[in-house]
Coordinates of C-alpha atoms in Angstrom, one line a residue:
Chain A
X1 CA -6.0 -2.5 26.5
X2 CA -7.6 -0.1 28.8
X3 CA -11.3 0.9 28.9
X4 CA -10.7 4.5 28.2
X5 CA -13.8 5.9 26.7
X6 CA -13.6 6.0 23.0
X7 CA -14.8 9.2 21.5
X8 CA -14.6 7.8 18.1
X9 CA -17.2 10.0 16.6
X10 CA -17.1 13.7 16.3
X11 CA -18.5 16.0 13.7
X12 CA -16.1 16.1 10.8
X13 CA -15.0 19.6 11.5
X14 CA -11.5 19.5 10.2
X15 CA -9.7 22.8 9.9
X16 CA -10.2 24.3 6.4
X17 CA -7.1 26.5 5.8
X18 CA -5.5 27.0 2.4
X19 CA -5.2 23.9 0.3
X20 CA -1.7 25.0 -0.8
X21 CA -0.6 25.3 2.8
X22 CA -1.9 21.8 3.6
X23 CA -0.3 20.4 0.4
X24 CA 3.1 21.7 1.6
X25 CA 2.5 20.4 5.1
X26 CA 1.6 17.0 3.5
X27 CA 4.7 17.0 1.4
X28 CA 6.8 17.8 4.5
X29 CA 5.2 14.9 6.4
X30 CA 5.7 12.4 3.6
X31 CA 9.3 13.6 3.0
X32 CA 10.0 13.2 6.7
X33 CA 8.6 9.7 6.7
X34 CA 10.8 8.7 3.8
X35 CA 13.9 10.3 5.4
X36 CA 13.2 8.4 8.6
X37 CA 13.2 5.2 6.6
X38 CA 16.6 6.1 5.2
X39 CA 17.9 6.8 8.7
X40 CA 16.3 3.7 10.2
X41 CA 18.0 1.4 7.7
X42 CA 21.6 2.7 7.9
X43 CA 22.9 -0.4 6.0
X44 CA 20.9 0.8 2.9
X45 CA 22.4 4.3 3.1
X46 CA 25.9 2.9 3.7
X47 CA 25.9 0.6 0.8
X48 CA 24.1 2.9 -1.5
X49 CA 26.8 5.5 -0.8
X50 CA 29.5 2.8 -1.1
X51 CA 28.5 2.0 -4.7
X52 CA 29.3 5.4 -6.2
X53 CA 32.6 5.5 -4.3
X54 CA 33.4 2.1 -5.9
X55 CA 32.7 3.7 -9.3
X56 CA 35.0 6.6 -8.5
X57 CA 37.8 4.1 -7.6
X58 CA 37.1 1.8 -10.5
X59 CA 37.3 4.5 -13.1
X60 CA 40.1 6.5 -11.4
X61 CA 42.4 3.5 -10.9
X62 CA 41.3 0.7 -13.2
X63 CA 40.0 2.3 -16.4
X64 CA 41.7 5.7 -16.3
X65 CA 44.9 4.3 -17.9
X66 CA 43.1 2.9 -20.8
X67 CA 40.8 5.8 -21.3
X68 CA 43.3 8.6 -20.8
X69 CA 44.4 10.5 -23.9
X70 CA 47.0 13.2 -24.4
X71 CA 45.6 16.5 -23.4
X72 CA 42.9 15.1 -21.2
X73 CA 43.2 15.3 -17.4
X74 CA 41.0 12.2 -16.8
X75 CA 40.4 12.8 -13.1
X76 CA 39.0 16.3 -13.9
X77 CA 37.0 14.9 -16.7
X78 CA 35.7 11.9 -14.8
X79 CA 34.5 13.3 -11.4
X80 CA 31.7 15.5 -12.7
X81 CA 30.5 12.6 -14.8
X82 CA 30.5 10.2 -11.9
X83 CA 28.6 12.8 -9.8
X84 CA 25.9 13.0 -12.5
X85 CA 25.8 9.2 -13.0
X86 CA 25.4 8.8 -9.3
X87 CA 22.4 11.1 -9.0
X88 CA 20.8 9.4 -12.0
X89 CA 21.2 5.9 -10.5
X90 CA 19.9 7.4 -7.2
X91 CA 16.6 8.2 -8.9
X92 CA 15.9 4.5 -9.2
X93 CA 15.2 4.5 -5.4
X94 CA 12.2 6.8 -6.1
X95 CA 10.8 4.0 -8.3
X96 CA 11.7 1.3 -5.8
X97 CA 10.3 3.2 -2.8
X98 CA 7.0 4.0 -4.4
X99 CA 6.5 0.4 -5.7
X100 CA 7.3 -0.9 -2.3
X101 CA 4.7 1.5 -0.7
X102 CA 2.2 0.3 -3.2
X103 CA 2.9 -3.3 -2.6
X104 CA 2.7 -3.0 1.2
X105 CA -0.6 -1.2 1.0
X106 CA 0.6 2.1 2.5
X107 CA -0.4 4.0 -0.6
X108 CA -3.9 2.7 0.0
X109 CA -3.9 4.2 3.4
X110 CA -2.7 7.5 2.0
X111 CA -5.4 7.4 -0.6
X112 CA -8.1 7.0 2.0
X113 CA -6.8 10.1 3.9
X114 CA -8.0 13.6 3.2
X115 CA -4.5 14.5 2.0
X116 CA -3.0 16.0 -1.1
X117 CA -2.7 13.4 -3.9
X118 CA 0.4 15.2 -5.2
X119 CA 2.1 15.1 -1.8
X120 CA 2.5 11.3 -1.8
X121 CA 4.8 11.6 -4.9
X122 CA 6.3 15.0 -4.0
X123 CA 7.2 13.9 -0.5
X124 CA 9.1 11.0 -2.0
X125 CA 11.0 13.1 -4.6
X126 CA 11.8 15.8 -2.0
X127 CA 13.2 13.2 0.3
X128 CA 15.3 11.9 -2.6
X129 CA 16.7 15.4 -3.1
X130 CA 17.8 15.4 0.6
X131 CA 19.5 12.0 0.2
X132 CA 21.3 13.3 -2.9
X133 CA 22.7 16.3 -0.9
X134 CA 24.2 13.8 1.4
X135 CA 25.5 11.6 -1.4
X136 CA 27.1 14.4 -3.3
X137 CA 28.8 15.8 -0.2
X138 CA 30.3 12.4 0.5
X139 CA 31.4 12.0 -3.1
X140 CA 33.0 15.4 -3.1
X141 CA 35.2 14.4 -0.2
X142 CA 36.1 11.1 -1.9
X143 CA 36.8 12.9 -5.2
X144 CA 39.1 15.4 -3.4
X145 CA 40.9 12.5 -1.8
X146 CA 41.7 10.8 -5.2
X147 CA 43.1 14.0 -6.7
X148 CA 40.1 15.9 -8.1
X149 CA 40.7 19.6 -8.1
X150 CA 37.6 21.7 -8.9
X151 CA 39.2 24.7 -10.5
X152 CA 35.9 26.5 -11.3
X153 CA 35.7 28.0 -7.8
X154 CA 33.3 27.6 -4.9
X155 CA 30.4 29.5 -6.4
X156 CA 30.5 27.5 -9.6
X157 CA 30.8 24.3 -7.6
X158 CA 27.7 25.3 -5.7
X159 CA 25.8 26.0 -8.9
X160 CA 26.9 22.6 -10.3
X161 CA 25.6 21.1 -7.1
X162 CA 22.2 22.8 -7.5
X163 CA 22.0 21.8 -11.1
X164 CA 22.5 18.2 -10.2
X165 CA 20.0 18.3 -7.5
X166 CA 17.4 19.8 -9.8
X167 CA 18.1 17.3 -12.5
X168 CA 17.9 14.4 -10.1
X169 CA 14.6 15.9 -8.8
X170 CA 13.2 16.0 -12.4
X171 CA 14.4 12.4 -13.1
X172 CA 12.8 11.2 -9.8
X173 CA 9.4 12.2 -11.2
X174 CA 10.1 10.1 -14.2
X175 CA 11.0 7.1 -12.0
X176 CA 8.0 7.8 -9.8
X177 CA 6.0 7.0 -12.9
X178 CA 8.0 3.7 -13.4
X179 CA 7.5 2.9 -9.7
X180 CA 3.7 3.3 -10.0
X181 CA 3.7 1.2 -13.2
X182 CA 5.7 -1.6 -11.7
X183 CA 4.0 -4.6 -10.0
X184 CA 6.6 -4.9 -7.3
X185 CA 9.7 -3.2 -5.9
X186 CA 12.0 -5.8 -7.5
X187 CA 10.4 -5.2 -10.9
X188 CA 10.7 -1.5 -10.5
X189 CA 14.4 -1.9 -10.1
X190 CA 14.8 -4.1 -13.2
X191 CA 12.5 -1.8 -15.2
X192 CA 14.6 1.3 -14.3
X193 CA 18.0 0.0 -15.4
X194 CA 17.3 -0.4 -19.1
X195 CA 16.3 3.3 -19.1
X196 CA 19.3 4.4 -17.1
X197 CA 22.1 2.4 -18.8
X198 CA 22.0 4.1 -22.2
X199 CA 21.4 7.5 -20.6
X200 CA 24.4 7.2 -18.3
X201 CA 26.9 5.1 -20.3
X202 CA 26.2 6.4 -23.8
X203 CA 26.9 9.8 -22.5
X204 CA 29.8 12.2 -21.8
X205 CA 29.9 11.0 -18.2
X206 CA 32.9 8.7 -18.6
X207 CA 34.4 9.3 -22.0
X208 CA 34.6 12.2 -24.4
X209 CA 31.8 11.7 -27.0
X210 CA 34.3 12.2 -29.9
X211 CA 35.6 8.7 -29.1
X212 CA 32.2 7.1 -29.7
X213 CA 31.2 5.6 -33.1
X214 CA 29.4 8.2 -35.3
X215 CA 26.0 6.6 -35.1
X216 CA 26.0 6.9 -31.3
X217 CA 27.7 10.3 -31.1
X218 CA 24.6 12.3 -32.0
X219 CA 22.5 10.7 -29.2
X220 CA 25.4 10.8 -26.8
X221 CA 26.0 14.5 -27.3
X222 CA 22.6 15.9 -27.0
X223 CA 20.8 13.6 -24.6
X224 CA 20.0 15.1 -21.2
X225 CA 22.5 13.2 -19.0
X226 CA 25.4 14.3 -21.3
X227 CA 24.2 17.9 -21.3
X228 CA 24.0 18.0 -17.5
X229 CA 27.4 16.2 -17.2
X230 CA 28.9 18.8 -19.6
X231 CA 27.4 21.7 -17.7
X232 CA 28.5 20.3 -14.3
X233 CA 32.0 19.7 -15.8
X234 CA 32.1 23.2 -17.2
X235 CA 31.1 24.7 -13.8
X236 CA 33.4 22.5 -11.8
X237 CA 36.6 22.4 -13.9
X238 CA 35.9 25.1 -16.4
X239 CA 37.6 23.5 -19.3
X240 CA 35.6 24.2 -22.5
X241 CA 38.0 22.5 -24.9
X242 CA 36.6 19.1 -24.1
X243 CA 33.1 19.9 -25.3
X244 CA 32.2 19.6 -28.9
X245 CA 28.6 20.7 -29.1
X246 CA 27.6 24.1 -30.2
X247 CA 25.9 25.7 -27.3
X248 CA 27.8 28.6 -25.7
X249 CA 26.6 27.8 -22.3
X250 CA 26.2 24.1 -21.5
X251 CA 24.1 24.9 -18.4
X252 CA 21.4 26.6 -20.5
X253 CA 20.9 23.3 -22.4
X254 CA 21.1 21.3 -19.2
X255 CA 18.5 23.6 -17.5
X256 CA 16.2 23.4 -20.5
X257 CA 16.3 19.6 -20.4
X258 CA 15.8 19.5 -16.6
X259 CA 12.8 21.9 -16.6
X260 CA 11.4 20.1 -19.7
X261 CA 11.6 16.7 -18.0
X262 CA 10.0 18.1 -14.8
X263 CA 7.2 19.8 -16.6
X264 CA 6.3 16.7 -18.7
X265 CA 6.9 13.9 -16.3
X266 CA 5.7 15.3 -13.0
X267 CA 2.1 15.8 -14.2
X268 CA 2.3 12.4 -15.9
X269 CA 3.3 10.7 -12.7
X270 CA 0.6 12.5 -10.7
X271 CA -2.0 11.5 -13.2
X272 CA -0.7 7.9 -13.1
X273 CA -1.0 8.1 -9.3
X274 CA -4.6 9.3 -9.4
X275 CA -5.6 6.6 -11.9
X276 CA -3.5 3.8 -10.5
X277 CA -5.1 0.8 -8.7
Chain B
X1 CA -25.8 15.5 5.3
X2 CA -29.5 15.3 4.9
X3 CA -29.3 11.7 3.8
X4 CA -30.6 9.3 6.3
X5 CA -28.1 6.6 5.5
X6 CA -24.5 6.4 6.5
X7 CA -23.8 4.2 3.5
X8 CA -25.9 3.9 0.5
X9 CA -24.7 1.5 -2.2
X10 CA -26.9 1.4 -5.3
X11 CA -26.3 -1.0 -8.1
X12 CA -22.6 -0.9 -7.9
X13 CA -20.5 -3.0 -10.4
X14 CA -16.8 -3.3 -10.9
X15 CA -14.9 -5.4 -13.4
X16 CA -11.1 -5.7 -13.2
X17 CA -9.9 -5.7 -16.8
X18 CA -6.9 -7.9 -15.9
X19 CA -8.2 -11.4 -16.1
X20 CA -11.7 -10.0 -16.7
X21 CA -12.8 -10.6 -13.2
X22 CA -16.2 -9.4 -12.2
X23 CA -15.6 -8.2 -8.7
X24 CA -19.0 -6.7 -8.0
X25 CA -22.2 -7.4 -9.9
X26 CA -25.0 -4.9 -9.3
X27 CA -24.6 -4.7 -5.5
X28 CA -27.0 -2.6 -3.5
X29 CA -27.4 -2.1 0.3
X30 CA -27.9 0.6 2.9
X31 CA -26.5 1.2 6.3
X32 CA -28.2 3.4 8.9
X33 CA -26.0 5.7 11.0
X34 CA -24.8 4.2 14.3
X35 CA -25.2 0.6 13.1
X36 CA -22.7 -2.2 12.7
X37 CA -23.2 -3.6 9.3
X38 CA -21.6 -6.9 8.3
X39 CA -20.3 -7.8 4.9
X40 CA -19.8 -11.6 5.0
X41 CA -18.2 -13.7 2.4
X42 CA -15.3 -16.0 1.5
X43 CA -12.0 -14.8 0.0
X44 CA -12.4 -13.2 -3.3
X45 CA -16.2 -12.5 -2.9
X46 CA -15.8 -8.8 -3.5
X47 CA -15.8 -7.5 0.1
X48 CA -12.5 -5.7 -0.1
X49 CA -13.4 -4.2 -3.5
X50 CA -16.6 -2.8 -2.0
X51 CA -14.7 -1.3 1.0
X52 CA -12.1 0.2 -1.4
X53 CA -14.9 1.8 -3.5
X54 CA -16.5 3.2 -0.3
X55 CA -13.2 4.6 1.0
X56 CA -12.6 6.4 -2.4
X57 CA -9.6 4.3 -3.2
X58 CA -11.3 2.6 -6.2
X59 CA -13.9 3.9 -8.6
X60 CA -17.0 1.8 -9.4
X61 CA -17.6 1.1 -13.1
X62 CA -21.3 1.8 -12.7
X63 CA -23.8 2.5 -10.0
X64 CA -23.4 5.0 -7.1
X65 CA -22.0 4.7 -3.7
X66 CA -22.6 7.4 -1.1
X67 CA -21.2 8.0 2.4
X68 CA -23.4 10.2 4.5
X69 CA -25.1 11.3 1.3
X70 CA -21.9 12.2 -0.5
X71 CA -21.1 10.5 -3.7
X72 CA -17.7 8.8 -3.3
X73 CA -16.6 9.6 -6.8
X74 CA -17.8 13.2 -7.0
X75 CA -17.1 14.3 -3.4
X76 CA -14.2 12.0 -2.6
X77 CA -12.3 14.6 -0.7
X78 CA -15.2 15.3 1.7
X79 CA -15.9 11.6 2.0
X80 CA -12.2 11.0 3.1
X81 CA -12.7 13.5 5.9
X82 CA -15.5 11.3 7.4
X83 CA -14.1 7.8 7.1
X84 CA -11.5 5.6 8.7
X85 CA -10.1 2.6 7.0
X86 CA -8.5 -0.4 8.6
X87 CA -7.6 -3.3 6.4
X88 CA -6.8 -6.9 6.8
X89 CA -3.3 -6.0 5.6
X90 CA -2.0 -3.9 8.4
X91 CA -0.9 -0.8 6.4
X92 CA 1.4 0.9 8.8
X93 CA 5.0 2.0 8.1
X94 CA 7.5 -0.6 9.2
X95 CA 10.3 1.8 9.7
X96 CA 8.4 4.3 11.8
X97 CA 7.6 3.7 15.4
X98 CA 4.0 3.2 16.5
X99 CA 3.7 6.7 17.8
X100 CA 5.3 8.2 14.6
X101 CA 2.8 6.3 12.5
X102 CA -0.1 7.7 14.3
X103 CA 1.4 11.2 14.3
X104 CA 1.9 10.9 10.5
X105 CA -1.7 9.9 9.9
X106 CA -2.8 12.8 12.2
X107 CA -0.8 15.3 10.3
X108 CA -2.0 13.9 7.0
X109 CA -5.6 14.2 8.3
X110 CA -5.0 17.9 9.0
X111 CA -4.5 17.8 12.7
X112 CA -2.1 20.3 14.1
X113 CA 1.3 19.0 15.4
X114 CA 0.1 19.3 19.0
X115 CA -3.2 17.6 18.3
X116 CA -1.5 14.8 16.3
X117 CA 0.8 14.2 19.2
X118 CA -1.9 14.2 21.8
X119 CA -4.2 11.9 19.8
X120 CA -1.3 9.5 19.1
X121 CA -0.7 9.2 22.9
X122 CA -4.4 8.6 23.6
X123 CA -4.8 6.0 21.0
X124 CA -1.6 4.1 21.9
X125 CA -2.9 3.9 25.5
X126 CA -6.3 2.8 24.3
X127 CA -4.9 0.0 22.3
X128 CA -2.4 -1.1 24.9
X129 CA 0.6 0.0 22.8
X130 CA 2.0 2.7 25.1
X131 CA 5.1 0.7 25.9
X132 CA 5.7 -0.3 22.3
X133 CA 4.9 3.2 21.0
X134 CA 8.5 4.2 20.7
X135 CA 9.6 1.0 18.9
X136 CA 9.8 0.6 15.2
X137 CA 6.7 -1.3 13.9
X138 CA 9.0 -3.9 12.3
X139 CA 9.5 -5.3 15.9
X140 CA 5.7 -5.6 16.4
X141 CA 3.7 -8.9 16.4
X142 CA 0.9 -9.4 13.9
X143 CA -1.7 -8.6 16.6
X144 CA 0.1 -5.4 17.6
X145 CA 0.3 -4.2 14.0
X146 CA -3.4 -4.8 13.5
X147 CA -4.2 -2.8 16.6
X148 CA -2.0 0.0 15.4
X149 CA -3.7 -0.1 12.0
X150 CA -7.1 0.1 13.7
X151 CA -5.8 3.0 15.9
X152 CA -4.6 4.8 12.7
X153 CA -8.1 4.6 11.3
X154 CA -9.4 6.4 14.4
X155 CA -7.0 9.2 14.5
X156 CA -9.3 11.8 13.0
X157 CA -12.3 10.5 14.9
X158 CA -14.2 9.6 11.8
X159 CA -18.0 9.0 12.1
X160 CA -17.8 6.1 9.6
X161 CA -15.4 3.2 10.0
X162 CA -14.6 0.5 7.4
X163 CA -13.0 -2.5 9.0
X164 CA -11.9 -4.9 6.4
X165 CA -11.4 -8.3 8.0
X166 CA -9.9 -6.8 11.1
X167 CA -9.3 -10.2 12.7
X168 CA -8.3 -12.4 9.8
X169 CA -5.1 -14.3 10.6
X170 CA -5.0 -13.2 14.2
X171 CA -4.4 -15.5 17.1
X172 CA -7.4 -16.0 19.5
X173 CA -6.1 -13.6 22.1
X174 CA -5.5 -10.8 19.7
X175 CA -8.9 -11.4 18.1
X176 CA -10.5 -11.0 21.5
X177 CA -8.6 -7.8 22.1
X178 CA -9.8 -6.4 18.8
X179 CA -13.3 -7.4 19.5
X180 CA -13.2 -5.5 22.8
X181 CA -12.1 -2.4 20.9
X182 CA -14.9 -2.8 18.3
X183 CA -17.4 -3.2 21.2
X184 CA -16.2 0.1 22.6
X185 CA -16.5 1.8 19.3
X186 CA -20.0 0.5 18.9
X187 CA -21.0 1.8 22.3
X188 CA -19.5 5.2 21.4
X189 CA -21.9 5.3 18.5
X190 CA -19.7 4.9 15.5
X191 CA -21.1 3.5 12.3
X192 CA -19.1 0.5 11.3
X193 CA -19.0 -1.5 8.2
X194 CA -17.3 -4.7 9.1
X195 CA -16.2 -7.4 6.6
X196 CA -15.4 -10.8 7.8
X197 CA -15.1 -14.4 6.9
X198 CA -16.3 -15.5 10.3
X199 CA -19.9 -16.1 11.1
X200 CA -19.1 -15.9 14.8
X201 CA -17.8 -12.3 14.4
X202 CA -20.8 -11.2 12.3
X203 CA -23.1 -12.8 14.8
X204 CA -21.4 -11.0 17.6
X205 CA -21.4 -7.4 16.2
X206 CA -23.7 -7.0 13.3
X207 CA -27.3 -5.8 13.5
X208 CA -27.7 -6.5 9.9
X209 CA -25.6 -8.0 7.2
X210 CA -25.3 -9.1 3.6
X211 CA -23.6 -12.2 2.4
X212 CA -21.6 -11.8 -0.8
X213 CA -20.3 -14.4 -3.1
X214 CA -18.8 -13.9 -6.6
X215 CA -19.6 -10.2 -6.3
X216 CA -23.3 -10.7 -5.7
X217 CA -25.4 -10.4 -2.6
X218 CA -26.8 -13.8 -2.0
X219 CA -28.5 -13.2 1.3
X220 CA -29.3 -10.3 3.6
X221 CA -30.9 -9.8 7.0
X222 CA -30.0 -10.1 10.6
X223 CA -27.6 -12.8 11.9
X224 CA -30.6 -14.5 13.4
X225 CA -32.3 -14.6 9.9
X226 CA -29.2 -16.1 8.5
X227 CA -28.8 -18.7 11.2
X228 CA -32.5 -19.6 10.9
X229 CA -31.6 -21.0 7.5
X230 CA -29.3 -23.4 9.4
X231 CA -29.5 -25.6 12.4
X232 CA -27.6 -25.0 15.6
X233 CA -25.2 -27.9 15.0
X234 CA -23.6 -29.6 12.1
X235 CA -23.3 -33.4 12.4
X236 CA -20.7 -34.7 10.0
X237 CA -20.6 -38.5 9.6
X238 CA -18.0 -40.3 7.5
X239 CA -18.3 -43.8 6.1
X240 CA -16.0 -46.4 4.5
X241 CA -17.2 -45.6 0.9
X242 CA -19.6 -43.3 -1.0
X243 CA -22.3 -45.9 -1.5
X244 CA -22.6 -46.3 2.3
X245 CA -22.8 -42.6 2.6
X246 CA -25.7 -42.6 0.1
X247 CA -27.5 -45.4 1.9
X248 CA -27.1 -43.5 5.2
X249 CA -28.4 -40.3 3.7
X250 CA -31.6 -42.1 2.6
X251 CA -32.2 -43.3 6.2
X252 CA -31.4 -40.0 7.8
X253 CA -32.9 -37.4 5.5
X254 CA -36.1 -37.0 7.7
X255 CA -34.1 -36.2 10.8
X256 CA -33.8 -32.6 10.2
X257 CA -35.9 -29.9 8.5
X258 CA -32.6 -28.5 7.1
X259 CA -31.1 -30.0 4.0
X260 CA -28.7 -32.9 4.2
X261 CA -25.6 -32.9 2.1
X262 CA -23.6 -35.8 0.8
X263 CA -20.0 -35.2 0.0
X264 CA -18.2 -38.3 -1.2
X265 CA -17.9 -40.6 1.8
X266 CA -19.3 -38.0 4.2
X267 CA -22.7 -36.8 4.9
X268 CA -23.5 -33.6 6.8
X269 CA -26.8 -32.6 8.4
X270 CA -27.5 -29.4 10.2
X271 CA -29.8 -30.0 13.2
X272 CA -31.2 -28.0 16.1
X273 CA -30.7 -30.6 18.8
X274 CA -27.2 -32.0 18.2
X275 CA -26.8 -34.8 20.8
X276 CA -30.3 -36.1 20.6
X277 CA -30.4 -36.3 16.8
X278 CA -26.9 -37.8 16.7
X279 CA -27.9 -40.6 19.0
X280 CA -31.0 -41.3 16.9
X281 CA -28.8 -41.2 13.7
X282 CA -26.4 -43.7 15.2
X283 CA -29.3 -46.0 16.3
X284 CA -30.7 -46.0 12.7
X285 CA -27.4 -46.6 11.1
X286 CA -26.6 -49.5 13.5
X287 CA -30.0 -51.0 12.8
X288 CA -29.4 -50.8 9.1
X289 CA -25.9 -52.3 9.5
X290 CA -24.1 -49.3 8.0
X291 CA -20.7 -48.9 9.6
X292 CA -19.8 -45.4 10.8
X293 CA -16.2 -44.4 10.2
X294 CA -16.2 -41.2 12.2
X295 CA -18.5 -38.6 13.6
X296 CA -18.0 -34.9 14.3
X297 CA -20.3 -32.3 15.8
X298 CA -19.5 -28.6 15.3
X299 CA -21.0 -25.2 15.1
X300 CA -22.1 -24.1 11.7
X301 CA -19.4 -22.1 9.9
X302 CA -19.6 -19.6 7.1
X303 CA -19.0 -22.5 4.8
X304 CA -22.2 -24.2 6.1
X305 CA -24.1 -20.9 5.5
X306 CA -22.9 -21.0 1.9
X307 CA -23.7 -24.7 1.6
X308 CA -27.2 -23.9 2.8
X309 CA -27.6 -20.8 0.6
X310 CA -26.0 -22.0 -2.6
X311 CA -25.9 -25.8 -2.2
X312 CA -22.2 -25.8 -2.8
X313 CA -19.0 -25.2 -0.8
X314 CA -17.2 -21.9 -1.1
X315 CA -14.6 -22.4 -3.8
X316 CA -12.1 -20.1 -2.2
X317 CA -10.3 -21.5 0.8
X318 CA -12.1 -22.6 3.8
X319 CA -12.0 -19.3 5.5
X320 CA -9.5 -20.2 8.1
X321 CA -6.3 -19.6 6.2
X322 CA -5.3 -16.0 6.2
X323 CA -3.7 -14.7 3.0
X324 CA -0.1 -13.5 3.2
X325 CA -0.2 -10.4 5.3
X326 CA 2.0 -8.0 3.4
X327 CA 2.1 -8.7 -0.3
X328 CA -0.7 -6.8 -1.8
X329 CA -1.5 -5.0 -5.0
X330 CA -4.7 -4.0 -6.5
X331 CA -6.2 -7.2 -7.7

């Protein structure tokens, strides 16, 4: 350590500036920090991308024969479902990451800084959107390799991509809440899965909902993950015959769910954050 | 900032509903600007809770806490602009480099990108971390992390610093390094609230201090005041059995003006002239035919302060075992 003079004290004359501008700057800083963590642990990114690829291969080559029915091109049916399932599972990392930050005391440091309260959470969910972009691109390549042909066209594919990102962003806020409620990162993970499993598996992600028992069919048809999966499927492969539910445009329902989840859960998560500890 | 006090804690209480733990019980004290103020106490005494309340991380259940005259619950945003917090748990991002950590804190403290970078470089140099600045923090030693954590608390040049057990769990060399930094901060005129389990540390830096135990202030004053309640040396003598210890205590009780404690087979007396009194004690015990098992002379520890103040040992650990460094959640 050198003996450089320590000008520790100065008048607290921090720049004022618009608070919205600083909130956005804070979100960018926290998002950057979370993305650096992803880049610095390449193993985590590698294996977290490997898992959805395994799902693709599992359903494509192991279950497809048993699930396939006449008139159903299972690869076309499956891929949009797997995409949606993947971004849903990815939202768990929001919960794990926040719980980890809490546990390690980093959140405490953030709380003692003159930064936006919302930015701690928004920086995390924005970083998770960036991660999802990467994951969906990788999965698209894998899907094309195993015979998936998006017949809906490039624009529709792009719209499906955006819808998934937005839905994942909304879900992240819900899982941010879980992460803040969990006593540890490990607990956050086990708390998240009982929420995710019914949503992703009792859905139209992997099987047409008509094949489900009647008591489950209602839930499976109208719950958000199914609606998003249906919308993504419609945009990507444009085959309306597979979808039983009465909305003319699946994406309208999907969008309503997405915005609804965001509007309800984001403020709840921020409130939880303000009150936590 | 018309208030004359840097920190003004008035009747603050805090109960943690989980486990119904009273962390703070009507605590009041004041810190003048430019002063190093000590908060001394064993683990679980409430020191960290107090620091967290003052740094706006936690709300008190009752009472008021002000920093430079600003209420920490009503003007939390303004308070955050004037404080730096360094904890015993080095809260830096493992995955970022030292330099990135400081730049992040700079940006979050509303420094421009250029200022954040400049400040980061300055602080790395100041804390002897220039070479390590471009390495991820996960490769750092405990002492380096602690220095980085302290550096992070100085990024925005806050006039008020909360240092929560900055040296707990550090090796002697790292502790001395940190002490040097604290001394520099003191001479630069910062107001510092320092919590510690070590009497030596409090003695070295603090003009004034309070001793907390079970969320209450049990003593306050200067380190000299505190030490005056003790002797300079603790003489601990052990015997074959408890009855010998009691017999010895009877014969030695007039040796010191400070109280003598019997703890099983051991007695402890705090004295001002260690060697001379020890020799006298041994003469008396020999004359009385009481066999001495062992004898130890040491400087009074925080534990001895507690013993003198409360008549009992601290019921937390002995103050030398640091808690696990990373696992932490609001307790």
